[in-house]
Coordinates of C-alpha atoms in Angstrom, one line a residue:
X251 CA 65.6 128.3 89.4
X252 CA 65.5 124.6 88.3
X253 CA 68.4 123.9 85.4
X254 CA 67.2 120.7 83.7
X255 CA 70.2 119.8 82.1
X256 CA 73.9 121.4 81.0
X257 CA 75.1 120.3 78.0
X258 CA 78.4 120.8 75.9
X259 CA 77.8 119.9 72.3
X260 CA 78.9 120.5 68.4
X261 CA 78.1 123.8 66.1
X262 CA 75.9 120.8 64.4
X263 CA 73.9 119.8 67.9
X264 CA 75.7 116.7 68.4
X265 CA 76.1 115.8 72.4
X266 CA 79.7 115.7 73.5
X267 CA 78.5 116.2 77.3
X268 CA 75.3 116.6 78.8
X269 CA 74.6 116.2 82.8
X270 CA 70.2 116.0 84.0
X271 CA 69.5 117.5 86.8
X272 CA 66.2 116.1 87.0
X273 CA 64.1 113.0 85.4
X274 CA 64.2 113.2 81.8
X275 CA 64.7 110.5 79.4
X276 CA 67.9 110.4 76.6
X277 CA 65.5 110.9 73.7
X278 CA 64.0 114.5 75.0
X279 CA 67.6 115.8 75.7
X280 CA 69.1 114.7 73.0
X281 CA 65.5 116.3 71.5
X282 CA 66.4 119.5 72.8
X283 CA 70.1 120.1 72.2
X284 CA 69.2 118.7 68.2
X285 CA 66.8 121.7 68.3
X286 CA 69.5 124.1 69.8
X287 CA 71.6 124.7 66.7
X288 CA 68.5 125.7 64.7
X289 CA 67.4 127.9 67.1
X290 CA 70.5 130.3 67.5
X291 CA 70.5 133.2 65.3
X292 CA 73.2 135.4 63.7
X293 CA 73.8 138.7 64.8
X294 CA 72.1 138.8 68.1
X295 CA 73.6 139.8 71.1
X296 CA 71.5 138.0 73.9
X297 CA 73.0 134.5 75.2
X298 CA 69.6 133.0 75.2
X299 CA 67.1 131.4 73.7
X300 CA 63.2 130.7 74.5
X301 CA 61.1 128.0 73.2
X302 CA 57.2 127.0 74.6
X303 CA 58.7 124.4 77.2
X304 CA 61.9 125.7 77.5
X305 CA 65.1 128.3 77.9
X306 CA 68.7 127.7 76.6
X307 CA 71.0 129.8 77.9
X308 CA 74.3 129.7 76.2
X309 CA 78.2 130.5 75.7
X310 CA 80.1 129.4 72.3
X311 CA 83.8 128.2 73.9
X312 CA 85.6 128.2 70.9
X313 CA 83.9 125.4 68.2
X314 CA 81.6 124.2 70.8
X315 CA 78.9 125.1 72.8
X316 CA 78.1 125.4 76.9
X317 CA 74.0 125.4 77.5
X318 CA 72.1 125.0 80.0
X319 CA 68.3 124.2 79.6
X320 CA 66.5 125.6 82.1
X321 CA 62.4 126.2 82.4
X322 CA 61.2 129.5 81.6
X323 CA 60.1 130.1 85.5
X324 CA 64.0 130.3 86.1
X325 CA 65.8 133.2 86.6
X326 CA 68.4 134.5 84.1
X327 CA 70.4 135.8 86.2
X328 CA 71.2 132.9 88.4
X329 CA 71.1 130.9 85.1
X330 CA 74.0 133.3 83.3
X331 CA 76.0 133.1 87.3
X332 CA 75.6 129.4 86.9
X333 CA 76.7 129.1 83.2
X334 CA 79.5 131.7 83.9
X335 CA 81.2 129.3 86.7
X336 CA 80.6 126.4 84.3
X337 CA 82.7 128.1 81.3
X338 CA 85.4 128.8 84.0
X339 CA 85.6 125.0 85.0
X340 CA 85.6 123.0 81.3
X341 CA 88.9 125.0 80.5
X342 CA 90.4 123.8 84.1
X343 CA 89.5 120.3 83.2
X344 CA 89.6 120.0 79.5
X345 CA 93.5 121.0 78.3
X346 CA 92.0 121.2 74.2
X347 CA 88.3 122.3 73.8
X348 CA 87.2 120.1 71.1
X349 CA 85.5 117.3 70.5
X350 CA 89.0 114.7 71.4
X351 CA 89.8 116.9 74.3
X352 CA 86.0 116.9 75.8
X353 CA 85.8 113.2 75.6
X354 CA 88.9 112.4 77.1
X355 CA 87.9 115.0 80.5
X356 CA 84.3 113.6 80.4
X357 CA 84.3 112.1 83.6
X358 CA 86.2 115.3 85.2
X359 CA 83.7 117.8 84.0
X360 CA 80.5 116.1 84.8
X361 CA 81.9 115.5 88.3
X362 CA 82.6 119.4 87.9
X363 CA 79.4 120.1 87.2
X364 CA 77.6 117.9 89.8
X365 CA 79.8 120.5 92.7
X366 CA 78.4 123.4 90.8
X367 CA 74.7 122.4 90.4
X368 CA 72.6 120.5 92.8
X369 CA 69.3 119.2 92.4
X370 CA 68.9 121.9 89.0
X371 CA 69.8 124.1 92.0
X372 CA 72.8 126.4 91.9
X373 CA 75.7 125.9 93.9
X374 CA 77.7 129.3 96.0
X375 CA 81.0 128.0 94.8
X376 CA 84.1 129.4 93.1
X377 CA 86.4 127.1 90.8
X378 CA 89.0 126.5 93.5
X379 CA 86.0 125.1 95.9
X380 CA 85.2 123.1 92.9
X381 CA 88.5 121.3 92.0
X382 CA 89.5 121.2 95.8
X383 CA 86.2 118.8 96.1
X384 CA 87.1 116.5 93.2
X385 CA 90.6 116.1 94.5
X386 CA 89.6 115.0 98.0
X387 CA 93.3 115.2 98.8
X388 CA 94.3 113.1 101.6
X389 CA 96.9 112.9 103.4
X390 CA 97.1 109.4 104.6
X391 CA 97.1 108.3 101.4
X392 CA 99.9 110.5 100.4
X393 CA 101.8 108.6 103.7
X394 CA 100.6 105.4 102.1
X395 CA 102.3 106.0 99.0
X396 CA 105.5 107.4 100.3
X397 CA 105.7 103.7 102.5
X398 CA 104.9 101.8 99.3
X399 CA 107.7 103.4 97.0
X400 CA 110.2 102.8 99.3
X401 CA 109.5 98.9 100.1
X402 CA 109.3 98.9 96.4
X403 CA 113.0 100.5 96.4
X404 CA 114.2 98.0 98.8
X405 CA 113.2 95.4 96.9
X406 CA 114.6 96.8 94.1
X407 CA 118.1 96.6 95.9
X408 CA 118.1 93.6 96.9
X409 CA 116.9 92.0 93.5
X410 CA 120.4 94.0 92.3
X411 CA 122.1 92.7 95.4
X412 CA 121.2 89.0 94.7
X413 CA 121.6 89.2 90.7
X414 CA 125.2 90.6 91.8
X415 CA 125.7 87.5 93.3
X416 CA 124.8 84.9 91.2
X417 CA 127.0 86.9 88.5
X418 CA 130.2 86.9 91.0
X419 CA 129.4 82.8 91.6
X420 CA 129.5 82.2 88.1
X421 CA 133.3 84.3 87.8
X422 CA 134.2 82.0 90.9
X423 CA 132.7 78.9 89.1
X424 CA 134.5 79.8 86.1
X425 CA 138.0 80.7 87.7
X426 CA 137.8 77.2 89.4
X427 CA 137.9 75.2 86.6
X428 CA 140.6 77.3 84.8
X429 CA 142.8 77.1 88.0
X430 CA 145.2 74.3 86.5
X431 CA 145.6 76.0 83.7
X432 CA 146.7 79.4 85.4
X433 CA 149.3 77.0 87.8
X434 CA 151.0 75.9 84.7
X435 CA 151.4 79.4 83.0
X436 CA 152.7 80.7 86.2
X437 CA 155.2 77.8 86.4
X438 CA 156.4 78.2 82.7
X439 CA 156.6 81.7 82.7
X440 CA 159.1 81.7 84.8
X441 CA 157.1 84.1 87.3
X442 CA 157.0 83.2 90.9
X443 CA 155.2 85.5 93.7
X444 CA 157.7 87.7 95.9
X445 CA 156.4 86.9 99.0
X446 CA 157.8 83.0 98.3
X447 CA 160.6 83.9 96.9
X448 CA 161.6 85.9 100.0
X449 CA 160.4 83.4 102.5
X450 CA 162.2 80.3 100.7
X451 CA 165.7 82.0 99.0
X452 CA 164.8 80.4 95.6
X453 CA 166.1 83.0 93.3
X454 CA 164.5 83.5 90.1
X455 CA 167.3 83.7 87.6
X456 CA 169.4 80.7 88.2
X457 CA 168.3 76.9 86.9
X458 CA 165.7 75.8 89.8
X459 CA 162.0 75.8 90.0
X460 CA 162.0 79.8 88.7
X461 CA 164.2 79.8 85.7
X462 CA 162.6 80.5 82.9
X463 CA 163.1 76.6 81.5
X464 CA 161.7 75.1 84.0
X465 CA 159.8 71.8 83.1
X466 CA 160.6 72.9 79.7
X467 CA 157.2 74.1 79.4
X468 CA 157.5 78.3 79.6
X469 CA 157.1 78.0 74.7
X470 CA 153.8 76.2 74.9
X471 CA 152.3 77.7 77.2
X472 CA 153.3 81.7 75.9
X473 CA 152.7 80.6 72.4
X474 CA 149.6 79.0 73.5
X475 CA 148.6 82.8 75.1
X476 CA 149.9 84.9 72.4
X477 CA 147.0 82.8 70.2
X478 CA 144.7 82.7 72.3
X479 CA 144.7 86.5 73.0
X480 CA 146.2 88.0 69.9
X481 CA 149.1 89.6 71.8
X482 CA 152.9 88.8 72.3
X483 CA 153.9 86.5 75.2
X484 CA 154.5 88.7 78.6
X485 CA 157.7 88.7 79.1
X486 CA 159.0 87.4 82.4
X487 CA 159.6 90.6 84.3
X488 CA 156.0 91.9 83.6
X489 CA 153.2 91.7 86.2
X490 CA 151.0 88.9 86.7
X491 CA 147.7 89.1 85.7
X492 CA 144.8 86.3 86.8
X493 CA 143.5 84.3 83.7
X494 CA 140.4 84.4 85.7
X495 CA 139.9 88.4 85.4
X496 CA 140.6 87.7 81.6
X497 CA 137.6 85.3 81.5
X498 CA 135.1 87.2 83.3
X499 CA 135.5 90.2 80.5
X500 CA 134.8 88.1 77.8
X501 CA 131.6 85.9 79.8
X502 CA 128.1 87.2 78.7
X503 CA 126.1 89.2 80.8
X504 CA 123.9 88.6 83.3
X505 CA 120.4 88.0 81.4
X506 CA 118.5 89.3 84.9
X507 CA 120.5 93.2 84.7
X508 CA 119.9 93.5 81.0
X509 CA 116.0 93.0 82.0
X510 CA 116.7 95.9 84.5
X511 CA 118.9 98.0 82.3
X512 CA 116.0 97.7 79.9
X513 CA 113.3 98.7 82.1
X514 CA 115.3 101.7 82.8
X515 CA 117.0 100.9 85.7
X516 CA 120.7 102.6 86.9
X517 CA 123.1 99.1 87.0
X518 CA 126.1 99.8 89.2
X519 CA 128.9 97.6 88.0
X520 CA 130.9 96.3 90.9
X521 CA 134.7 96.3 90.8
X522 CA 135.5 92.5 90.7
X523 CA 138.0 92.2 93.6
X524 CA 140.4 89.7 94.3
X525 CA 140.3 85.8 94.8
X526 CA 140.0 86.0 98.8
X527 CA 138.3 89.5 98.9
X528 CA 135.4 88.3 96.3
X529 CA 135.2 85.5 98.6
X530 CA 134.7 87.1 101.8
X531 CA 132.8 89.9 100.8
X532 CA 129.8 88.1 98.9
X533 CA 126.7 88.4 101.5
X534 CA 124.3 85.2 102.0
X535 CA 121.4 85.3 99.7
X536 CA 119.1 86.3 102.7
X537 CA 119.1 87.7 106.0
X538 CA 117.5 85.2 108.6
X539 CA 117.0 88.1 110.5
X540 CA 116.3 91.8 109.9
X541 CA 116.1 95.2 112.5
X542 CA 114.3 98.0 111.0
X543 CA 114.4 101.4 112.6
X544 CA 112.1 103.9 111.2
X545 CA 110.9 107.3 112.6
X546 CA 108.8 109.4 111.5
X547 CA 108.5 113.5 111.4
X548 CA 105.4 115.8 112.2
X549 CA 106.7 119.2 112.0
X550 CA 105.0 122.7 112.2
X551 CA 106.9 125.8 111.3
X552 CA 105.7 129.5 111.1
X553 CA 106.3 131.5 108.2
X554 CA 107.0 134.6 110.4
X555 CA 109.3 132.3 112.4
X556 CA 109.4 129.8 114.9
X557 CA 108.2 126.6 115.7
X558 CA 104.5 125.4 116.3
X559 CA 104.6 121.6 116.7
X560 CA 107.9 118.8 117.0
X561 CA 106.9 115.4 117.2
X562 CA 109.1 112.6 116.7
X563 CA 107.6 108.8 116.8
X564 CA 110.2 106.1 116.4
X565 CA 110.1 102.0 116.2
X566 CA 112.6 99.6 116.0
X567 CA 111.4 96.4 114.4
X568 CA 112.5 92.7 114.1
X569 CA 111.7 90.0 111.3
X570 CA 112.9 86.5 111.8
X571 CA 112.4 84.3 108.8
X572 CA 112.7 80.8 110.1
X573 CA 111.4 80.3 113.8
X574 CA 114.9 78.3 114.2
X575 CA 116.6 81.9 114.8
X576 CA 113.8 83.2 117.0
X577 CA 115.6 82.7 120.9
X578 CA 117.7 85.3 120.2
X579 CA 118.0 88.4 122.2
X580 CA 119.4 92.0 120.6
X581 CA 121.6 94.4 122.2
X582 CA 121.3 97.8 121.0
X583 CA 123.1 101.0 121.5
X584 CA 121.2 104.6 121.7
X585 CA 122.5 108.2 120.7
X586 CA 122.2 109.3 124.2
X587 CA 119.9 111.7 122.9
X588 CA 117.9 112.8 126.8
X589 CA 115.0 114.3 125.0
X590 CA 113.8 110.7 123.9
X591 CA 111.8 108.6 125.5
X592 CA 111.5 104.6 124.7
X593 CA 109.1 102.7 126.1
X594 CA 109.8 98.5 124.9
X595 CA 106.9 96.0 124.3
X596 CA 105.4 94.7 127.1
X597 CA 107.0 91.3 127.1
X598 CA 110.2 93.0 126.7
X599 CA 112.4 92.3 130.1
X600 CA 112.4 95.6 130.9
X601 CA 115.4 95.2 133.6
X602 CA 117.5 93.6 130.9
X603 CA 117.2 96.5 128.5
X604 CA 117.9 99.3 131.2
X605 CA 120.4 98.0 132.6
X606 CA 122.3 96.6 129.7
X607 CA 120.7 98.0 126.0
X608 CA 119.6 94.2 125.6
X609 CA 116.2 93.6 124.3
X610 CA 115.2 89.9 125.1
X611 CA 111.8 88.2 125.9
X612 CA 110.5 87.9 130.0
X613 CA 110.5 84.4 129.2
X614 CA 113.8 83.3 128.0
X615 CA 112.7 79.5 126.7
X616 CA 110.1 81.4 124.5
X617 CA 111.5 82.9 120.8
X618 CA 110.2 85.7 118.8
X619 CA 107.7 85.1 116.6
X620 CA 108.9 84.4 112.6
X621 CA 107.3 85.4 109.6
X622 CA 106.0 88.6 110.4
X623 CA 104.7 90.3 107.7
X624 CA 105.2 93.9 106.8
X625 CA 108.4 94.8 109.0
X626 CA 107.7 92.3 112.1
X627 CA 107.2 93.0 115.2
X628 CA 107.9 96.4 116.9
X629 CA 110.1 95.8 120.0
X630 CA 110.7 99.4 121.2
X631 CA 109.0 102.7 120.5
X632 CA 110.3 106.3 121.1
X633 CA 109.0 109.9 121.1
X634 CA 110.6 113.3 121.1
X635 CA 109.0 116.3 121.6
X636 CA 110.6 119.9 122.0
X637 CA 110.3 123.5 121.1
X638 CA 113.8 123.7 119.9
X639 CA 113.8 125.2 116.6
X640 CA 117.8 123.7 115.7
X641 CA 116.2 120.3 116.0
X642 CA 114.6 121.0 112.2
X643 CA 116.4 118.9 109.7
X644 CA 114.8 121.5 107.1
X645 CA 113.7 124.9 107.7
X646 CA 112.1 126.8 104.3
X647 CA 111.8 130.9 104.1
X648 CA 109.2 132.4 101.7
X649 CA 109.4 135.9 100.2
X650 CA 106.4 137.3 98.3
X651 CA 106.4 140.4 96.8
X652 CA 103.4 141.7 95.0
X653 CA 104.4 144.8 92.2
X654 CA 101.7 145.8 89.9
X655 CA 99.7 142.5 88.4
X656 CA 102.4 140.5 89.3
X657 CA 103.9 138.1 92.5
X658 CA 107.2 137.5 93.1
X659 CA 107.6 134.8 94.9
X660 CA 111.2 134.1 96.6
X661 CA 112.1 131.0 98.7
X662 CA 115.0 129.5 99.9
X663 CA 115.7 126.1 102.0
X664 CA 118.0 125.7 104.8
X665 CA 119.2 122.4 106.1
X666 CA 121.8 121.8 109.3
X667 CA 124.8 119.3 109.1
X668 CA 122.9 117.0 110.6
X669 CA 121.2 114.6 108.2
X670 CA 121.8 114.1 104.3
X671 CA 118.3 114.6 103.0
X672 CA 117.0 112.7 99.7
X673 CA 114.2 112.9 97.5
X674 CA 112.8 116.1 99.2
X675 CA 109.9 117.4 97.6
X676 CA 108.7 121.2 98.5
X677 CA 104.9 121.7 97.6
X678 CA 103.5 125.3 97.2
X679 CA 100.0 125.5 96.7
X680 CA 98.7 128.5 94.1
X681 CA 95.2 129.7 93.2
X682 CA 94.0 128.4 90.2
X683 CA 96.4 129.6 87.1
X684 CA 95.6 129.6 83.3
X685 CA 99.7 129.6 82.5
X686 CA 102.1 127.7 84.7
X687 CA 104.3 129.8 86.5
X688 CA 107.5 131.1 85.3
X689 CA 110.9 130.2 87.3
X690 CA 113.5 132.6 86.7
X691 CA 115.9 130.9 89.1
X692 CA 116.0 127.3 90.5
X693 CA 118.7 124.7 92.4
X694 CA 116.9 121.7 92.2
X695 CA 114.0 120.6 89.3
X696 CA 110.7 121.7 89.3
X697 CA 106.8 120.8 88.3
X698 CA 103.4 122.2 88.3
X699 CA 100.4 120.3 88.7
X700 CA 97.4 122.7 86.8
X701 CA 95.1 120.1 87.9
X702 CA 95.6 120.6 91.6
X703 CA 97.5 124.2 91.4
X704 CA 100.7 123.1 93.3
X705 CA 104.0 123.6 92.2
X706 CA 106.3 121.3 93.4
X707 CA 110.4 122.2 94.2
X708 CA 112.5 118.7 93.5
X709 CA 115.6 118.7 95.2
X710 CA 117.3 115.1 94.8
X711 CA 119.8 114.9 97.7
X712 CA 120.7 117.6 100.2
X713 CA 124.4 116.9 102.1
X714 CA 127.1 119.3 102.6
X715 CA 127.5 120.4 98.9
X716 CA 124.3 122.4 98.7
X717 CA 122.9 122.8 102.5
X718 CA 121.1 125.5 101.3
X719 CA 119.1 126.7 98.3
X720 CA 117.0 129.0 96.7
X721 CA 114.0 129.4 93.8
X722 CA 112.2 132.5 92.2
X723 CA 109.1 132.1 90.3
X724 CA 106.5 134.9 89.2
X725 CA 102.5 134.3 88.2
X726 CA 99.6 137.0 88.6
X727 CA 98.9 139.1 91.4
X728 CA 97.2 137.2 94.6
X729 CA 97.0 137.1 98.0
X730 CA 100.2 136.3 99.6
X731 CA 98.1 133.8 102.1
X732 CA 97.4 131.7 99.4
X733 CA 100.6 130.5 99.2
X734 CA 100.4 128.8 102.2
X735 CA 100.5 125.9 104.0
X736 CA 103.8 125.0 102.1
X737 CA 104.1 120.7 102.6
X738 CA 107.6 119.4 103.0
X739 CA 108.3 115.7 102.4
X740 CA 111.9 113.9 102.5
X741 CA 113.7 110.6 103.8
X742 CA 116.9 110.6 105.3
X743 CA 118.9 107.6 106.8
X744 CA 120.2 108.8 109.7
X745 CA 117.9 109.6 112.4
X746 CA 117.5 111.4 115.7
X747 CA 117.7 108.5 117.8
X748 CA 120.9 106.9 116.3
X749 CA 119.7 103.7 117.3
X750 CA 121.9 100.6 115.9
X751 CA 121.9 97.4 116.6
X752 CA 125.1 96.2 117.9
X753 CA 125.1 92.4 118.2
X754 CA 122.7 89.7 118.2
X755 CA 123.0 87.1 120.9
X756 CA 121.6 83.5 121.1
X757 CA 119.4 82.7 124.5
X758 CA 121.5 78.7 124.1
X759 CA 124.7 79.5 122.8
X760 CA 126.4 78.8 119.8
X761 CA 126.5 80.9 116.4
X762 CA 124.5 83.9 116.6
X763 CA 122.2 84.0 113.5
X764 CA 123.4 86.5 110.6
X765 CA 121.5 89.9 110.5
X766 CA 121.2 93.1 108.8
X767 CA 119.5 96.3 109.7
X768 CA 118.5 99.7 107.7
X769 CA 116.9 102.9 109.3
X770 CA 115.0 105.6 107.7
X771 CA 113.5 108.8 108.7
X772 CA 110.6 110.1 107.0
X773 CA 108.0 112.9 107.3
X774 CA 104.1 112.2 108.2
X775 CA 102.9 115.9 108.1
X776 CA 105.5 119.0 107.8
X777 CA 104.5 122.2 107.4
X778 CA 105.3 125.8 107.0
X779 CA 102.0 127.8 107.9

């Protein structure tokens, strides 16, 4: 059998698609497929026509046509096996079969068409071998993405966290240089703060410093108000309230969080606190240094039960910015968790961290190196292993049930009060489906991907509200093995080790540098098979 060509073109002969199998030149295919439409008769039931050189076999696919052009040594059968798989593939690819829907899958389909026919050879595939080899699904690069969003995330915090603070520092600019005008209000009002009044005996109803006459100023200043604001002066037994919080309502917003609002962004308004409060709780624009701790899950469950595989890799990490803060040395503190192991970097004092939790160099006249890129420089690594089936932050039951041409499929998550679980994402793989399946009952959001038959389960955050969940969706009749593996992917920011940081300490003395740190737990490969 040698197919020279398969082809999807127009009712007139025009070429939408057309892949050679073997050395031909454009003008004698596009020869051949001009001749096609003038060839097919009316009528006739045979898929097939012949020619002197050649034979098209053929399939109409609504206003198009499939055809393969084949020489007349071929054999039919193989050729209307071959053309058979290729009608099952364009539909998988192509979501209108016209000619807008062909050229936008054109790339798809001859890929397509290259697994089904090698050489002008056919190919022993079905349509699930087929798209599994276009998708060349990997998982690492699945990993790789997961990593990405979420440094993309962090940096999306801190651009909120920083564009917080340069709003709060303009309210603090602007409440500085209305402070006189505040003093005097509070002066003339006649209003003075309980706390002095208490500590000095100055009452605030005779003639002193508290009477309402005082200075002589208490009708400028109110009528000055009432204008200013459109309201009646405050009378002198109402509560105080700061000019300054006034100000800040009417002060334009930020320009930065209206370019994130717009983008689509969820802006958190912070509750502007008090003077001292606003003052104390503002954080410094960066942190010289930063402690990651980040572990990652590789999980194995049986769908009958059980566990196969538990392995927990951990790494705490440390990022100095300026090599000023790098002869520093980090005390830690550990869950106490026995079934984890650490093993610290090799010019780690080794002494220094089992005796004491403190991670700091051999060499104590030598820093850490700065700039790191990526999350610095890994200081201590763990690993758990164990056949302990409580230890799974996320255990999933499936129920399929086949009755008559249909599967009803039942599943059902279970998570311990252990972790709070975010973005998890369940994946159920499913044999290739003309119709997306059809949920009857869901707690979470869910998707199908046609293209790579996976239905995906969205669950946004798993705490103690909904520890446990459940989805029912139906689609044809199939082997219930298909429906497995079942992926499972989630962060969380607790972890197994509950490792913190619990001071940094400087090797010569003086102000330890400021720090922050963040952990996340994340999975690499989890499973139920």
């Amino acid at each position: 059998m040698v197919v020279l060509a398969a082809s999807i073109i127009s009712k007139s002969g025009k070429a939408l698609v057309s892949r050679q199998f073997v050395d031909m030149s454009r003008i004698r295919i596009e020869g051949y497929l001009a001749a096609f439409p003038k060839l097919v008769g009316t009528g006739k039931q045979h898929t097939y026509v012949e020619t002197e050189n050649v034979r098209y076999v053929y399939q109409p696919i609504e206003i198009l046509y499939l055809v393969l052009v084949t020489n007349k040594q071929s054999n039919i059968l193989e050729d209307l096996e071959t053309l058979r798989l290729l009608s099952k593939l364009v539909p998988e690819y192509s979501y209108s079969l016209d000619e807008e829907g062909i050229g936008r899958a054109a790339f798809e389909i001859l890929f397509a068409f290259d697994e089904a026919v090698s050489l002008g050879h056919n190919e022993n595939v079905t349509v699930a071998q087929v798209k599994q080899y276009c998708e060349m699904e990997s998982q690492e690069e699945k990993l790789h993405k997961l990593v990405l969003q979420s440094k993309i995330n962090d940096t999306k915090d801190v651009m909120k966290r920083k564009a917080s603070e340069i709003d709060k520092s303009k309210i603090e600019r602007n409440r500085g240089e209305k402070g006189g005008f505040m003093s005097l209000q509070s002066m003339g009002s006649g209003r003075i703060d309980s706390g002095f009044g208490s500590d000095t005996g100055i009452s605030s109803s005779g003639g002193g410093y508290g009477s309402s006459s005082g200075f002589g100023l208490s009708t400028e200043v109110e009528s000055l108000s009432s204008k200013s604001k459109g309201r009646p002066p405050a009378s002198a037994s109402a509560p105080s309230k700061g000019l300054g919080m006034k100000l800040g309502k009417t002060q334009k917003t930020n320009q930065f969080l209206e370019s994130l609002k717009a983008e689509g962004e969820m802006i958190v308004e912070d509750v502007r606190p008090s003077i001292g409060q606003s003052r104390a709780a503002a954080p410094t624009p960066s942190d010289p240094v930063t402690l990651t701790v980040e572990e990652k899950l590789n999980v194995t469950l049986k769908q009958d039960g059980g566990i196969g595989n538990f392995d927990l890799q951990g790494t705490l990490s440390l990022q100095i910015l300026n090599q000023d803060d790098g002869l520093i040395q980090v005390q830690i503190e550990t869950g106490g968790n026995p079934g984890i192991l650490y093993k610290t970097h090799p010019n780690i004092n080794k002494e220094l961290f089992s005796g004491d939790n403190i991670l700091g160099l051999k060499d104590p006249n030598r820093p850490f190196p700065a700039g790191q890129a990526g999350d610095g420089v890994s200081l201590v690594k763990w690993r758990m292993q164990s056949a302990d089936e409580s230890l799974v932050p996320l255990s999933i039951n499936c129920w399929p049930s086949v009755s008559g041409n249909e599967t009803y499929v039942n599943l059902e998550y279970e998570a311990p009060p252990m972790f709070e679980l975010q973005n998890v994402v369940i994946s159920i793989p499913l044999p290739a489906l003309r119709e997306a399946p059809r949920v009857q009952q869901i707690d979470g959001e869910w998707r199908y991907d046609s293209r790579k038959s996976i239905l995906e389960w969205s669950i946004i955050l798993i705490d103690n509200n909904n520890r446990s969940g459940s989805m029912e969706f139906v689609i044809p009749a199939i082997d219930t093995s298909d429906l497995f593996p079942i992926s499972v992917h989630f962060t969380s920011t607790s972890t197994f080790s509950d490792l913190k940081v619990v001071n940094i300490l400087p090797v010569r003395g003086g102000n330890p540098p400021k720090f922050s740190q963040r952990a996340l737990l994340s999975t690499e490969k989890y499973q139920i098979v």
